[in-house]
Coordinates of C-alpha atoms in Angstrom, one line a residue:
X1 CA 71.7 127.4 96.4
X2 CA 73.9 127.5 93.4
X3 CA 76.4 125.1 91.8
X4 CA 79.8 125.3 93.5
X5 CA 82.6 126.6 91.3
X6 CA 86.0 126.1 93.2
X7 CA 88.8 128.6 92.7
X8 CA 91.6 127.6 90.5
X9 CA 94.4 126.7 92.9
X10 CA 98.0 125.3 92.4
X11 CA 98.5 122.7 95.1
X12 CA 102.0 122.6 96.5
X13 CA 101.3 121.7 100.1
X14 CA 101.4 118.3 101.9
X15 CA 98.4 117.1 99.9
X16 CA 96.3 117.0 98.0
X17 CA 98.4 117.6 94.9
X18 CA 97.3 118.9 91.5
X19 CA 95.1 116.3 89.9
X20 CA 96.1 115.3 86.4
X21 CA 93.6 116.5 83.7
X22 CA 93.5 112.9 82.5
X23 CA 92.3 111.8 85.9
X24 CA 89.8 114.5 86.1
X25 CA 88.4 113.4 82.7
X26 CA 88.3 109.8 83.9
X27 CA 86.2 110.8 86.9
X28 CA 83.4 112.1 84.7
X29 CA 82.9 108.9 82.8
X30 CA 79.4 107.2 83.1
X31 CA 78.8 105.4 86.4
X32 CA 78.2 101.7 86.1
X33 CA 77.3 99.2 88.8
X34 CA 79.8 97.9 91.3
X35 CA 79.1 94.3 90.3
X36 CA 79.0 95.0 86.6
X37 CA 81.3 92.6 84.7
X38 CA 83.1 95.5 83.1
X39 CA 83.7 97.1 86.5
X40 CA 85.0 93.8 87.8
X41 CA 87.6 93.8 85.1
X42 CA 88.7 97.3 86.1
X43 CA 89.0 96.1 89.7
X44 CA 91.4 93.3 88.6
X45 CA 93.5 95.8 86.6
X46 CA 93.8 98.1 89.7
X47 CA 94.8 95.2 91.9
X48 CA 97.5 94.1 89.5
X49 CA 98.8 97.7 89.0
X50 CA 99.0 98.3 92.7
X51 CA 100.9 95.1 93.2
X52 CA 103.4 96.3 90.6
X53 CA 103.6 99.8 92.0
X54 CA 104.3 98.5 95.6
X55 CA 106.3 95.5 94.4
X56 CA 103.9 93.3 96.4
X57 CA 103.6 90.0 94.5
X58 CA 101.4 87.5 96.4
X59 CA 100.0 90.3 98.7
X60 CA 96.4 91.2 98.9
X61 CA 96.3 94.5 97.1
X62 CA 93.3 96.8 96.8
X63 CA 92.2 100.4 97.3
X64 CA 90.2 100.9 100.5
X65 CA 87.1 103.1 100.1
X66 CA 88.4 106.0 102.2
X67 CA 91.5 108.3 102.5
X68 CA 95.0 107.2 103.6
X69 CA 94.1 107.3 107.3
X70 CA 91.7 104.4 106.6
X71 CA 94.7 102.4 105.5
X72 CA 96.3 103.0 108.9
X73 CA 93.1 102.1 110.7
X74 CA 92.6 98.9 108.6
X75 CA 96.1 97.8 109.3
X76 CA 95.9 98.4 113.1
X77 CA 92.4 97.2 113.7
X78 CA 92.9 94.0 111.7
X79 CA 96.2 93.0 113.2
X80 CA 95.8 94.1 116.8
X81 CA 93.6 92.6 119.5
X82 CA 93.1 93.7 123.1
X83 CA 96.2 92.9 125.2
X84 CA 98.6 92.7 122.2
X85 CA 101.8 94.7 122.4
X86 CA 102.2 97.2 119.6
X87 CA 105.5 99.0 119.1
X88 CA 105.3 102.3 117.3
X89 CA 108.3 104.4 116.2
X90 CA 107.2 108.0 116.6
X91 CA 109.1 110.7 114.6
X92 CA 106.3 113.0 113.6
X93 CA 102.5 113.6 113.6
X94 CA 101.6 110.4 111.8
X95 CA 103.5 108.1 114.2
X96 CA 101.5 109.8 116.9
X97 CA 98.3 108.9 115.1
X98 CA 99.4 105.2 115.0
X99 CA 99.9 105.3 118.7
X100 CA 96.4 106.7 119.2
X101 CA 94.8 104.1 117.0
X102 CA 96.7 101.2 118.5
X103 CA 95.5 102.2 122.0
X104 CA 91.9 102.4 120.6
X105 CA 92.4 98.8 119.4
X106 CA 93.0 97.8 123.1
X107 CA 96.7 97.1 122.6
X108 CA 99.5 97.9 125.0
X109 CA 101.6 100.5 123.2
X110 CA 105.4 100.8 123.3
X111 CA 106.4 104.2 122.0
X112 CA 109.9 104.5 120.4
X113 CA 110.6 108.2 120.5
X114 CA 112.6 110.1 117.8
X115 CA 113.2 113.8 117.3
X116 CA 110.8 115.3 114.8
X117 CA 112.7 115.9 111.5
X118 CA 114.8 112.7 111.8
X119 CA 114.1 109.3 110.2
X120 CA 113.3 106.2 112.3
X121 CA 116.6 104.7 113.7
X122 CA 116.7 100.9 113.2
X123 CA 119.1 100.5 116.0
X124 CA 116.9 102.4 118.4
X125 CA 114.0 100.2 117.4
X126 CA 116.1 97.1 117.9
X127 CA 117.1 98.2 121.4
X128 CA 113.4 99.0 122.3
X129 CA 112.2 95.5 121.1
X130 CA 114.8 93.5 123.1
X131 CA 113.1 91.2 125.5
X132 CA 109.6 92.3 124.3
X133 CA 107.2 90.2 122.4
X134 CA 105.6 92.9 120.1
X135 CA 103.0 91.6 117.7
X136 CA 103.3 94.6 115.5
X137 CA 105.9 97.3 114.7
X138 CA 104.4 100.4 113.0
X139 CA 106.3 103.3 111.5
X140 CA 106.1 106.0 108.8
X141 CA 108.2 105.6 105.7
X142 CA 107.7 109.2 104.6
X143 CA 106.7 111.4 107.5
X144 CA 104.5 114.1 106.0
X145 CA 104.7 116.4 109.0
X146 CA 108.5 116.8 108.6
X147 CA 109.7 115.5 105.3
X148 CA 112.0 112.8 106.8
X149 CA 112.5 109.6 104.8
X150 CA 113.2 106.4 106.7
X151 CA 115.2 103.3 105.5
X152 CA 112.1 101.0 105.6
X153 CA 114.1 97.9 104.7
X154 CA 116.4 98.3 107.7
X155 CA 113.5 98.8 110.1
X156 CA 111.5 95.9 108.7
X157 CA 114.5 93.6 109.1
X158 CA 114.7 94.5 112.8
X159 CA 111.0 93.8 113.2
X160 CA 111.4 90.4 111.5
X161 CA 114.3 89.4 113.8
X162 CA 112.1 90.3 116.8
X163 CA 109.1 88.3 115.4
X164 CA 106.9 91.3 114.9
X165 CA 104.6 92.1 111.9
X166 CA 105.3 95.4 110.3
X167 CA 102.9 98.2 109.3
X168 CA 104.5 100.8 107.0
X169 CA 102.8 104.2 106.3
X170 CA 103.6 105.0 102.7
X171 CA 101.0 107.7 102.2
X172 CA 103.4 110.3 100.9
X173 CA 106.1 108.0 99.5
X174 CA 104.1 105.8 97.0
X175 CA 104.8 107.0 93.5
X176 CA 107.5 109.5 94.5
X177 CA 110.2 107.3 95.9
X178 CA 110.6 103.5 95.7
X179 CA 108.1 101.5 97.8
X180 CA 109.2 97.8 97.9
X181 CA 106.9 95.6 100.0
X182 CA 108.6 92.3 99.0
X183 CA 112.1 93.7 99.2
X184 CA 111.5 95.2 102.7
X185 CA 109.6 92.2 103.9
X186 CA 106.8 94.5 105.0
X187 CA 103.5 93.0 106.1
X188 CA 101.1 95.8 105.6
X189 CA 101.7 98.9 103.4
X190 CA 99.1 101.6 102.9
X191 CA 99.0 104.9 101.0
X192 CA 96.7 107.6 99.7
X193 CA 95.6 108.7 96.2
X194 CA 96.0 112.4 96.8
X195 CA 99.8 112.7 97.0
X196 CA 102.2 111.4 94.3
X197 CA 99.5 109.5 92.4
X198 CA 97.7 112.8 91.6
X199 CA 94.2 111.5 92.0
X200 CA 91.6 113.1 94.3
X201 CA 91.6 112.2 98.0
X202 CA 89.2 109.4 99.0
X203 CA 91.0 106.0 98.4
X204 CA 93.8 104.2 100.2
X205 CA 95.9 101.8 98.3
X206 CA 96.6 98.9 100.6
X207 CA 98.7 95.7 100.5
X208 CA 98.7 92.9 103.1
X209 CA 101.2 90.0 103.0
X210 CA 100.2 86.3 103.3
X211 CA 101.7 86.2 106.8
X212 CA 99.6 89.2 107.9
X213 CA 96.5 87.6 106.4
X214 CA 97.2 84.5 108.4
X215 CA 97.3 86.6 111.5
X216 CA 94.0 88.2 110.7
X217 CA 92.4 84.8 110.0
X218 CA 93.7 83.6 113.4
X219 CA 92.1 86.4 115.5
X220 CA 90.3 85.5 118.7
X221 CA 87.6 88.1 118.1
X222 CA 86.2 90.2 115.2
X223 CA 88.1 93.2 114.1
X224 CA 86.8 96.4 115.7
X225 CA 85.9 98.0 112.3
X226 CA 83.3 96.5 110.1
X227 CA 83.9 98.5 106.9
X228 CA 87.6 97.8 106.9
X229 CA 87.5 94.2 108.2
X230 CA 89.8 92.5 105.7
X231 CA 88.0 89.2 105.9
X232 CA 84.8 90.9 104.8
X233 CA 86.3 93.4 102.3
X234 CA 88.3 90.7 100.5
X235 CA 85.1 88.8 99.9
X236 CA 84.3 91.6 97.5
X237 CA 87.8 92.4 96.2
X238 CA 89.2 88.9 96.3
X239 CA 86.9 87.7 93.5
X240 CA 87.4 84.0 94.5
X241 CA 84.2 82.1 93.7
X242 CA 82.3 85.2 92.8
X243 CA 82.2 88.6 94.5
X244 CA 80.1 89.0 97.6
X245 CA 78.5 92.4 98.2
X246 CA 80.2 94.3 101.0
X247 CA 79.8 97.9 100.2
X248 CA 78.9 100.1 97.2
X249 CA 82.3 100.9 95.7
X250 CA 83.2 104.5 94.9
X251 CA 82.9 103.7 91.1
X252 CA 84.1 107.0 89.6
X253 CA 86.9 107.5 92.2
X254 CA 88.2 104.1 91.1
X255 CA 88.1 105.3 87.4
X256 CA 90.3 108.1 88.6
X257 CA 92.8 105.8 90.4
X258 CA 92.9 103.5 87.4
X259 CA 93.8 106.4 85.1
X260 CA 96.4 107.7 87.6
X261 CA 98.1 104.2 87.6
X262 CA 98.0 104.2 83.7
X263 CA 99.8 107.6 83.7
X264 CA 102.5 106.3 86.0
X265 CA 103.0 103.2 84.0
X266 CA 103.2 105.2 80.8
X267 CA 105.9 107.5 82.3
X268 CA 107.7 104.5 83.9
X269 CA 108.1 104.2 87.6
X270 CA 111.9 104.8 87.5
X271 CA 111.4 107.9 85.5
X272 CA 108.6 109.1 87.9
X273 CA 111.0 108.7 90.9
X274 CA 113.8 110.5 89.0
X275 CA 111.5 113.4 88.2
X276 CA 110.6 113.9 91.8
X277 CA 114.2 113.8 92.8
X278 CA 115.2 116.3 90.1
X279 CA 112.5 118.7 91.0
X280 CA 113.5 118.5 94.7
X281 CA 117.1 119.2 93.9
X282 CA 116.1 122.3 91.9
X283 CA 113.8 123.6 94.6
X284 CA 116.4 123.1 97.3
X285 CA 119.0 124.9 95.2
X286 CA 116.7 127.8 94.8
X287 CA 115.7 127.9 98.5
X288 CA 119.4 127.8 99.6
X289 CA 120.2 130.6 97.2
X290 CA 117.5 132.7 98.9
X291 CA 119.1 132.0 102.3
X292 CA 116.5 129.5 103.4
X293 CA 117.2 126.2 105.2
X294 CA 115.4 122.9 105.3
X295 CA 114.5 121.1 108.5
X296 CA 115.7 117.6 107.5
X297 CA 119.4 116.9 107.0
X298 CA 120.6 116.2 103.5
X299 CA 120.4 112.5 102.7
X300 CA 117.4 112.0 104.9
X301 CA 115.0 114.2 103.0
X302 CA 111.8 113.1 101.2
X303 CA 112.0 114.7 97.7
X304 CA 108.3 115.3 97.4
X305 CA 107.8 117.0 100.8
X306 CA 110.1 119.8 101.7
X307 CA 110.0 121.3 105.2
X308 CA 111.4 124.8 104.9
X309 CA 112.4 126.7 108.1
X310 CA 110.7 130.0 108.6
X311 CA 113.3 132.8 109.0
X312 CA 113.4 134.8 112.2
X313 CA 111.0 137.7 112.3
X314 CA 108.8 136.4 109.4
X315 CA 105.0 135.9 109.9
X316 CA 104.7 132.5 108.2
X317 CA 100.9 132.6 108.0
X318 CA 101.1 135.9 106.2
X319 CA 103.5 134.5 103.7
X320 CA 101.1 131.6 102.9
X321 CA 98.2 133.9 102.7
X322 CA 100.0 136.2 100.2
X323 CA 101.1 133.3 98.0
X324 CA 97.5 132.1 97.9
X325 CA 95.9 135.5 97.3
X326 CA 98.4 136.7 94.6
X327 CA 99.5 133.5 92.9
X328 CA 96.7 131.0 93.8
X329 CA 99.5 128.8 95.2
X330 CA 99.0 126.7 98.3
X331 CA 101.8 125.5 100.5
X332 CA 101.4 124.0 104.0
X333 CA 102.1 125.0 107.6
X334 CA 103.8 123.1 110.3
X335 CA 102.0 120.7 112.6
X336 CA 102.4 119.9 116.3
X337 CA 105.7 121.3 117.8
X338 CA 106.7 122.6 114.3
X339 CA 103.6 124.8 114.0
X340 CA 104.8 128.3 113.0
X341 CA 108.4 127.1 112.4
X342 CA 108.2 125.5 109.0
X343 CA 106.4 125.6 105.6
X344 CA 105.7 122.3 104.0
X345 CA 106.2 122.5 100.2
X346 CA 104.9 119.5 98.2
X347 CA 106.4 118.4 94.9
X348 CA 104.0 115.5 94.3
X349 CA 102.8 113.8 91.1
X350 CA 101.5 116.4 88.7
X351 CA 102.8 119.1 91.0
X352 CA 106.4 118.0 90.5
X353 CA 107.3 120.0 87.3
X354 CA 109.8 122.7 86.5
X355 CA 106.9 125.2 86.2
X356 CA 105.8 124.4 89.7
X357 CA 109.4 124.9 91.1
X358 CA 109.8 128.2 89.3
X359 CA 106.4 129.5 90.5
X360 CA 106.9 128.4 94.1
X361 CA 110.3 130.2 94.3
X362 CA 108.9 133.3 92.7
X363 CA 105.9 133.5 95.0
X364 CA 107.8 132.6 98.1
X365 CA 110.6 135.1 97.6
X366 CA 108.1 137.8 96.7
X367 CA 106.1 137.1 99.8
X368 CA 109.2 137.2 102.0
X369 CA 110.4 140.5 100.4
X370 CA 107.0 142.0 101.3
X371 CA 108.1 141.5 105.0
X372 CA 111.4 143.1 104.4
X373 CA 113.3 139.9 103.9
X374 CA 116.2 140.4 101.4
X375 CA 114.8 140.0 97.8
X376 CA 116.4 136.9 96.5
X377 CA 114.0 136.0 93.7
X378 CA 116.5 136.3 90.8
X379 CA 119.2 134.3 92.7
X380 CA 116.7 131.6 93.6
X381 CA 115.5 131.2 90.1
X382 CA 119.0 131.2 88.7
X383 CA 120.1 128.4 91.1
X384 CA 117.0 126.3 90.3
X385 CA 117.6 126.8 86.5
X386 CA 121.1 125.5 86.9
X387 CA 119.8 122.3 88.2
X388 CA 116.9 122.1 85.8
X389 CA 119.2 122.5 82.8

C-alpha cells in the first residue's frame, strides 16, 4: 500500500468546488485538543462569522460535524415528532430528500409539487397550507439538481402566516447569493462547506432561530438522532457555563472552515456575490453563443449552478469524459428525471473566476465538436470576453 496522490482536477461540477490554497494550508496546521482554550476561541470566531454570513443575529450558529445532508437531517429530526404534519415544497432532488427524511421522522408529509427547473411558488405553497396545521415547511433555496433559485423571503412569509416553522436548504446558495435568515424570518438554515465557501466537504454550517430552539426544547420525546441532537450538541458549542464533551470535533476541518470565512470577509460578501453573478453572466453569454440553452428561465437562475441542456444527438457522458481526460475539468451530470438531459456547471467560490469560465467554454465546445456539433469555441470565448471586459 502506497500514499495516495490524487490527480490534479479542476472542479466545476455541482460540488465540491476547488479548495482555496489558503484553506488547504490551514488544514495542515498542528492538531490541538477539541477542549483546548485556543480551539475554543476559534469556535467562537466561527460561530460569529457564520452569524454574519447568514445574517442570523440571535440564532444558534455552528458547523455540524458532517456534510450538508447532516444539516437537513438535524433540522428535520430536531423539529419533527411522530404525527406532526410536515409540508415540503418539491422542485428537485433535494426537496425529494426532505420528504424522505420527514417520513423517517414519523411525520405525515404533505408534498407540494413543482416542475423540476422552476423555483418554489409562494402562492402554490399558500394554497397547499390552507386549512392545514403544518408544524414545518421545508424547501430548497438553491436547488442543486436544477439550478433554480427560490425567493426564500416570500415562501417564509407564507409559512409564518400559516404558523409553520421553516427549514431552508442553503447548501449551494451560501456565499454565492445573499442568505438572509433574519430578513426572511427563517427558522433553520443549513449549508455545506464544499460549495461557495471553497472548503473541503465534511461540515454543515447551521443556524437555528430562538423560536425553533423553543420548539426543540418542548419536544415530547428525544430527537431520533443522537449526534445531531441540538440539545446535546449545543452543550458543546454553546459554551454557557463551560463546554460539555459531546463529540471529538473535526479540528483540522474547522481550521479550514475558519480560513474560508476569513477569505470571504476579506473580499467582502457583497463583492463575493457580485463575482459569482459576473462569472455566471459571462458563462451564459458564451454558452448561448455556442447555441446552447439553459434549463432554468432567466431571472430564476442560480448563478453558481448552471444547468445546460444537452443538444440532440450528443452523448453527454462522453462529453464529460473527454473534458476530464483532456482538460482535467469536471462538470456534473443530471439527476433523476434530468439524467442524460443536462450538464451541471458549477461556478462556486474559488471556481468562480474568469480563468474557469474560459477553460470551461474551451473544453465544452471542443468536446462537442468531437461529436460533430458545430465548432463554436471562438464565438463562445468572444461572447464571454465581452462580458468579462
